[in-house]
Amino acid sequence: MQETTFGQLPAVSITAPDGAQATIALYGAHLVSWKTADGRERLFMSEASPRDGSAAIRGGVPVIFPQFSTRGPGQRHGIARLSHWRLGDHGNDATTSWAEFLLTHDDVPAELAQGWPHAFALALRFTLQPNGLEMRYHVRNTGSESFDFACALHTYYAVDEFTRTVLSGLPETSPLHFGPPLDNVYPAPAGLTLQPGTGTVQLAQQGFTEFVVWNPGAEAAAKLADMQDDEWQRFVCIEPARVDQKPLATGDEWTGVHTITIA
């Protein structure tokens, strides 16, 4: 584990025995870079993204909690991506390297906590594995009352050729080819296959209930201040999620796991 920075933000970098690397900003526990052992960057990061904590980071893997998008009364996409997390357990063994990040209600900025005044504990562990990455997302209700929550790992995959990118395995649909704008929610199968122009990426999940597939297209991307006009052709978002807020009783826990394997 090595301390580093992402723009003006403190960050942590981990390196696996095979040479794969991941960099996580403490702001949002945001995975901002994942390079496989061949040195290839697997995630998209907008050149126009804020890198100073003034706003959410555009690209990588934003962490959504406790609200997905505007599906609720609170902050769009929640408070986790706008809070500074703490580094927890980290280490490596013969084949893997990992780092875990922690967030509780006490870590959330006051202006955000006012909009969601519940006691909770989040843990997000990134593990570099041979030919892949695992993200383990844990939510615990530490308060005296039940609360409703949604969550997601809003993963931006870098693609080589946008119009040749194909996603297979979605229920009740043929393989999805990218082109027009997309913002679709699908019941989550156990796994999906992404062909980003070169090679194959296997996506597996446990505990999540949906996959969200998103790309803004040219017109909407041009209206995003944190994305350059042509960058929409460089990524697709495929997000394991619980898009609707569901109750978590006091003392109860939830865990979701997302595993990405380069085939």
CSV table of C-alpha atoms in Angstrom, one decimal:
chain,number,residue,atom,x,y,z
A,1,MET,CA,0.0,0.0,0.0
A,2,GLN,CA,1.3,3.4,-0.9
A,3,GLU,CA,-0.1,6.9,-0.1
A,4,THR,CA,-0.5,9.1,-3.2
A,5,THR,CA,-2.8,11.8,-4.5
A,6,PHE,CA,-5.5,12.1,-7.2
A,7,GLY,CA,-5.4,15.8,-8.2
A,8,GLN,CA,-5.6,17.6,-4.8
A,9,LEU,CA,-7.2,14.6,-3.0
A,10,PRO,CA,-5.4,12.1,-0.8
A,11,ALA,CA,-5.4,8.6,-2.2
A,12,VAL,CA,-4.1,5.1,-1.7
A,13,SER,CA,-2.5,2.8,-4.3
A,14,ILE,CA,-2.2,-0.9,-4.1
A,15,THR,CA,-0.2,-3.2,-6.3
A,16,ALA,CA,-0.8,-7.0,-6.8
A,17,PRO,CA,2.0,-9.5,-7.1
A,18,ASP,CA,1.3,-9.8,-10.9
A,19,GLY,CA,1.8,-6.0,-11.3
A,20,ALA,CA,-1.9,-4.9,-11.4
A,21,GLN,CA,-2.6,-1.6,-9.7
A,22,ALA,CA,-5.5,0.2,-8.2
A,23,THR,CA,-5.8,3.8,-7.0
A,24,ILE,CA,-8.6,4.8,-4.6
A,25,ALA,CA,-9.3,8.4,-3.5
A,26,LEU,CA,-10.3,8.7,0.1
A,27,TYR,CA,-13.0,11.2,-1.1
A,28,GLY,CA,-15.8,8.9,-1.8
A,29,ALA,CA,-13.7,5.7,-1.5
A,30,HIS,CA,-13.6,6.3,-5.2
A,31,LEU,CA,-11.7,3.9,-7.4
A,32,VAL,CA,-10.1,6.3,-9.9
A,33,SER,CA,-7.8,3.9,-11.7
A,34,TRP,CA,-7.5,0.1,-12.3
A,35,LYS,CA,-4.6,-1.1,-14.4
A,36,THR,CA,-4.3,-4.8,-15.1
A,37,ALA,CA,-0.9,-6.6,-15.1
A,38,ASP,CA,-0.5,-5.7,-18.8
A,39,GLY,CA,-0.6,-2.0,-17.9
A,40,ARG,CA,-3.9,-1.4,-19.5
A,41,GLU,CA,-6.3,1.1,-17.8
A,42,ARG,CA,-9.7,-0.6,-17.5
A,43,LEU,CA,-11.7,2.4,-16.2
A,44,PHE,CA,-12.7,5.6,-17.8
A,45,MET,CA,-12.0,8.9,-16.1
A,46,SER,CA,-13.2,12.2,-17.5
A,47,GLU,CA,-10.5,14.8,-18.2
A,48,ALA,CA,-12.9,17.5,-17.0
A,49,SER,CA,-13.7,15.8,-13.6
A,50,PRO,CA,-13.2,17.8,-10.4
A,51,ARG,CA,-10.2,16.5,-8.5
A,52,ASP,CA,-10.4,18.7,-5.5
A,53,GLY,CA,-13.4,17.5,-3.5
A,54,SER,CA,-15.6,20.4,-4.7
A,55,ALA,CA,-18.0,18.0,-6.4
A,56,ALA,CA,-18.3,14.3,-7.2
A,57,ILE,CA,-15.7,12.6,-9.3
A,58,ARG,CA,-16.8,11.8,-12.9
A,59,GLY,CA,-15.5,8.3,-13.9
A,60,GLY,CA,-13.9,5.3,-12.2
A,61,VAL,CA,-16.3,3.8,-9.6
A,62,PRO,CA,-18.5,6.2,-7.7
A,63,VAL,CA,-20.0,4.7,-4.6
A,64,ILE,CA,-23.8,5.2,-4.3
A,65,PHE,CA,-25.5,5.3,-0.8
A,66,PRO,CA,-28.2,5.7,0.5
A,67,GLN,CA,-30.2,6.9,-2.6
A,68,PHE,CA,-29.9,5.9,-6.2
A,69,SER,CA,-30.2,8.9,-8.6
A,70,THR,CA,-33.4,10.8,-7.7
A,71,ARG,CA,-35.3,7.7,-6.5
A,72,GLY,CA,-36.0,9.2,-3.1
A,73,PRO,CA,-36.2,12.5,-1.2
A,74,GLY,CA,-32.6,13.0,-0.5
A,75,GLN,CA,-29.3,13.9,-2.1
A,76,ARG,CA,-29.0,12.6,-5.7
A,77,HIS,CA,-26.9,9.5,-5.6
A,78,GLY,CA,-26.5,9.9,-1.9
A,79,ILE,CA,-23.8,11.1,0.5
A,80,ALA,CA,-21.1,8.4,0.4
A,81,ARG,CA,-19.5,9.7,-2.8
A,82,LEU,CA,-19.2,13.2,-1.3
A,83,SER,CA,-17.7,12.2,2.0
A,84,HIS,CA,-14.1,11.5,3.1
A,85,TRP,CA,-13.6,7.8,4.0
A,86,ARG,CA,-11.0,6.3,6.3
A,87,LEU,CA,-8.4,3.6,5.3
A,88,GLY,CA,-9.0,0.4,7.2
A,89,ASP,CA,-7.4,-3.0,6.8
A,90,HIS,CA,-5.0,-3.5,3.9
A,91,GLY,CA,-2.4,-6.0,2.9
A,92,ASN,CA,-1.4,-8.7,0.3
A,93,ASP,CA,-0.6,-12.3,0.0
A,94,ALA,CA,1.0,-14.5,-2.7
A,95,THR,CA,-1.7,-13.7,-5.3
A,96,THR,CA,-3.8,-10.7,-4.1
A,97,SER,CA,-3.6,-7.2,-2.7
A,98,TRP,CA,-6.4,-5.4,-0.9
A,99,ALA,CA,-7.5,-2.2,0.9
A,100,GLU,CA,-10.6,-1.6,2.8
A,101,PHE,CA,-12.3,1.8,3.3
A,102,LEU,CA,-14.7,2.8,6.1
A,103,LEU,CA,-17.4,5.4,6.5
A,104,THR,CA,-19.8,6.1,9.4
A,105,HIS,CA,-22.4,8.8,10.1
A,106,ASP,CA,-19.8,10.7,12.1
A,107,ASP,CA,-17.6,11.0,9.0
A,108,VAL,CA,-20.3,12.7,6.8
A,109,PRO,CA,-20.2,16.5,6.4
A,110,ALA,CA,-22.8,18.1,8.6
A,111,GLU,CA,-24.7,19.7,5.7
A,112,LEU,CA,-25.2,16.2,4.1
A,113,ALA,CA,-25.9,14.4,7.4
A,114,GLN,CA,-28.8,16.7,8.0
A,115,GLY,CA,-30.6,15.3,5.0
A,116,TRP,CA,-30.1,11.7,6.2
A,117,PRO,CA,-29.7,11.5,10.0
A,118,HIS,CA,-29.2,7.8,10.5
A,119,ALA,CA,-26.4,5.9,12.2
A,120,PHE,CA,-24.7,3.5,9.8
A,121,ALA,CA,-21.3,1.9,9.0
A,122,LEU,CA,-20.1,1.3,5.5
A,123,ALA,CA,-17.1,-0.8,4.5
A,124,LEU,CA,-15.8,-1.2,0.9
A,125,ARG,CA,-13.0,-3.6,0.2
A,126,PHE,CA,-11.1,-3.6,-3.1
A,127,THR,CA,-9.1,-6.8,-3.9
A,128,LEU,CA,-6.8,-7.1,-6.8
A,129,GLN,CA,-6.9,-10.8,-7.9
A,130,PRO,CA,-5.2,-12.6,-10.8
A,131,ASN,CA,-6.8,-11.2,-13.9
A,132,GLY,CA,-9.5,-9.4,-12.0
A,133,LEU,CA,-10.9,-7.1,-9.3
A,134,GLU,CA,-13.4,-7.8,-6.5
A,135,MET,CA,-15.4,-5.0,-4.8
A,136,ARG,CA,-17.1,-6.1,-1.5
A,137,TYR,CA,-19.6,-3.5,-0.2
A,138,HIS,CA,-20.9,-3.9,3.3
A,139,VAL,CA,-23.7,-1.8,5.0
A,140,ARG,CA,-24.6,-2.1,8.7
A,141,ASN,CA,-27.3,-0.3,10.6
A,142,THR,CA,-25.7,0.9,13.9
A,143,GLY,CA,-28.6,3.0,15.0
A,144,SER,CA,-31.7,2.4,17.1
A,145,GLU,CA,-34.2,2.7,14.2
A,146,SER,CA,-34.7,1.0,10.9
A,147,PHE,CA,-33.7,3.0,7.8
A,148,ASP,CA,-34.3,2.6,4.0
A,149,PHE,CA,-31.3,2.5,1.7
A,150,ALA,CA,-30.3,2.0,-1.9
A,151,CYS,CA,-26.8,1.5,-3.2
A,152,ALA,CA,-24.7,0.9,-6.3
A,153,LEU,CA,-21.2,0.7,-7.7
A,154,HIS,CA,-21.4,3.1,-10.7
A,155,THR,CA,-18.6,1.5,-12.7
A,156,TYR,CA,-17.3,3.4,-15.8
A,157,TYR,CA,-15.7,0.8,-18.1
A,158,ALA,CA,-13.2,2.1,-20.7
A,159,VAL,CA,-14.1,0.9,-24.2
A,160,ASP,CA,-11.9,0.8,-27.3
A,161,GLU,CA,-14.5,1.1,-30.0
A,162,PHE,CA,-17.9,2.3,-28.7
A,163,THR,CA,-20.0,1.2,-31.6
A,164,ARG,CA,-18.5,-2.3,-31.4
A,165,THR,CA,-19.0,-2.7,-27.7
A,166,VAL,CA,-21.5,-5.5,-26.8
A,167,LEU,CA,-23.0,-6.5,-23.4
A,168,SER,CA,-24.5,-10.1,-23.2
A,169,GLY,CA,-26.4,-11.9,-20.5
A,170,LEU,CA,-29.1,-9.4,-19.6
A,171,PRO,CA,-32.4,-11.2,-18.9
A,172,GLU,CA,-35.0,-11.3,-21.6
A,173,THR,CA,-33.0,-9.3,-24.1
A,174,SER,CA,-30.6,-10.0,-27.0
A,175,PRO,CA,-27.0,-8.8,-26.7
A,176,LEU,CA,-27.0,-5.1,-26.2
A,177,HIS,CA,-25.1,-3.0,-28.7
A,178,PHE,CA,-24.2,0.6,-27.8
A,179,GLY,CA,-25.0,3.6,-29.9
A,180,PRO,CA,-28.0,5.7,-28.8
A,181,PRO,CA,-28.2,7.1,-25.3
A,182,LEU,CA,-29.0,4.4,-22.6
A,183,ASP,CA,-30.4,4.6,-19.1
A,184,ASN,CA,-31.9,1.2,-18.4
A,185,VAL,CA,-32.4,-0.9,-15.3
A,186,TYR,CA,-32.4,-4.7,-15.6
A,187,PRO,CA,-33.0,-7.5,-13.0
A,188,ALA,CA,-29.6,-8.6,-12.0
A,189,PRO,CA,-28.4,-12.0,-13.4
A,190,ALA,CA,-25.5,-13.7,-11.7
A,191,GLY,CA,-23.2,-12.6,-14.5
A,192,LEU,CA,-22.7,-10.6,-17.6
A,193,THR,CA,-20.2,-10.5,-20.5
A,194,LEU,CA,-18.8,-7.2,-21.8
A,195,GLN,CA,-16.9,-7.0,-25.0
A,196,PRO,CA,-15.4,-3.5,-25.0
A,197,GLY,CA,-13.9,-3.7,-28.5
A,198,THR,CA,-10.8,-5.7,-27.6
A,199,GLY,CA,-11.0,-8.7,-25.3
A,200,THR,CA,-13.7,-9.9,-23.0
A,201,VAL,CA,-14.7,-8.8,-19.4
A,202,GLN,CA,-16.8,-11.1,-17.2
A,203,LEU,CA,-19.0,-9.3,-14.6
A,204,ALA,CA,-20.4,-11.2,-11.6
A,205,GLN,CA,-22.5,-10.1,-8.7
A,206,GLN,CA,-23.9,-11.3,-5.4
A,207,GLY,CA,-26.4,-9.5,-3.3
A,208,PHE,CA,-27.4,-6.8,-5.7
A,209,THR,CA,-30.9,-6.8,-7.3
A,210,GLU,CA,-30.3,-4.8,-10.6
A,211,PHE,CA,-27.8,-3.9,-13.2
A,212,VAL,CA,-28.0,-0.3,-14.5
A,213,VAL,CA,-26.6,0.3,-18.0
A,214,TRP,CA,-25.9,4.0,-18.8
A,215,ASN,CA,-24.3,6.2,-21.5
A,216,PRO,CA,-25.5,9.8,-22.0
A,217,GLY,CA,-25.0,10.0,-25.7
A,218,ALA,CA,-23.6,13.1,-27.5
A,219,GLU,CA,-26.4,15.6,-26.7
A,220,ALA,CA,-26.6,15.0,-23.0
A,221,ALA,CA,-22.8,14.7,-22.6
A,222,ALA,CA,-22.4,18.1,-24.1
A,223,LYS,CA,-24.5,19.5,-21.2
A,224,LEU,CA,-22.3,17.9,-18.5
A,225,ALA,CA,-19.8,20.4,-17.2
A,226,ASP,CA,-17.5,17.6,-15.9
A,227,MET,CA,-17.3,15.7,-19.2
A,228,GLN,CA,-15.7,16.7,-22.5
A,229,ASP,CA,-18.0,16.6,-25.5
A,230,ASP,CA,-16.5,13.6,-27.2
A,231,GLU,CA,-15.8,11.5,-24.0
A,232,TRP,CA,-19.2,9.7,-24.1
A,233,GLN,CA,-17.7,7.4,-26.8
A,234,ARG,CA,-15.0,6.3,-24.4
A,235,PHE,CA,-17.0,4.5,-21.8
A,236,VAL,CA,-20.1,2.5,-20.8
A,237,CYS,CA,-21.5,2.3,-17.3
A,238,ILE,CA,-22.6,-1.1,-16.0
A,239,GLU,CA,-23.6,-0.8,-12.4
A,240,PRO,CA,-24.5,-3.5,-9.9
A,241,ALA,CA,-27.2,-1.9,-7.8
A,242,ARG,CA,-30.2,-1.9,-5.4
A,243,VAL,CA,-32.0,1.0,-7.1
A,244,ASP,CA,-35.0,1.2,-4.8
A,245,GLN,CA,-34.6,2.1,-1.1
A,246,LYS,CA,-35.3,-1.0,1.1
A,247,PRO,CA,-35.4,-1.3,4.9
A,248,LEU,CA,-32.5,-2.4,7.0
A,249,ALA,CA,-33.4,-3.1,10.6
A,250,THR,CA,-31.3,-1.9,13.5
A,251,GLY,CA,-28.3,-4.1,13.9
A,252,ASP,CA,-28.8,-5.8,10.5
A,253,GLU,CA,-26.2,-6.0,7.7
A,254,TRP,CA,-26.2,-6.2,4.0
A,255,THR,CA,-23.3,-7.3,1.7
A,256,GLY,CA,-23.0,-7.0,-2.1
A,257,VAL,CA,-20.0,-8.3,-4.1
A,258,HIS,CA,-19.0,-7.4,-7.6
A,259,THR,CA,-16.3,-9.3,-9.3
A,260,ILE,CA,-14.7,-8.3,-12.6
A,261,THR,CA,-12.6,-10.8,-14.5
A,262,ILE,CA,-10.6,-10.2,-17.6
A,263,ALA,CA,-11.0,-13.3,-19.8
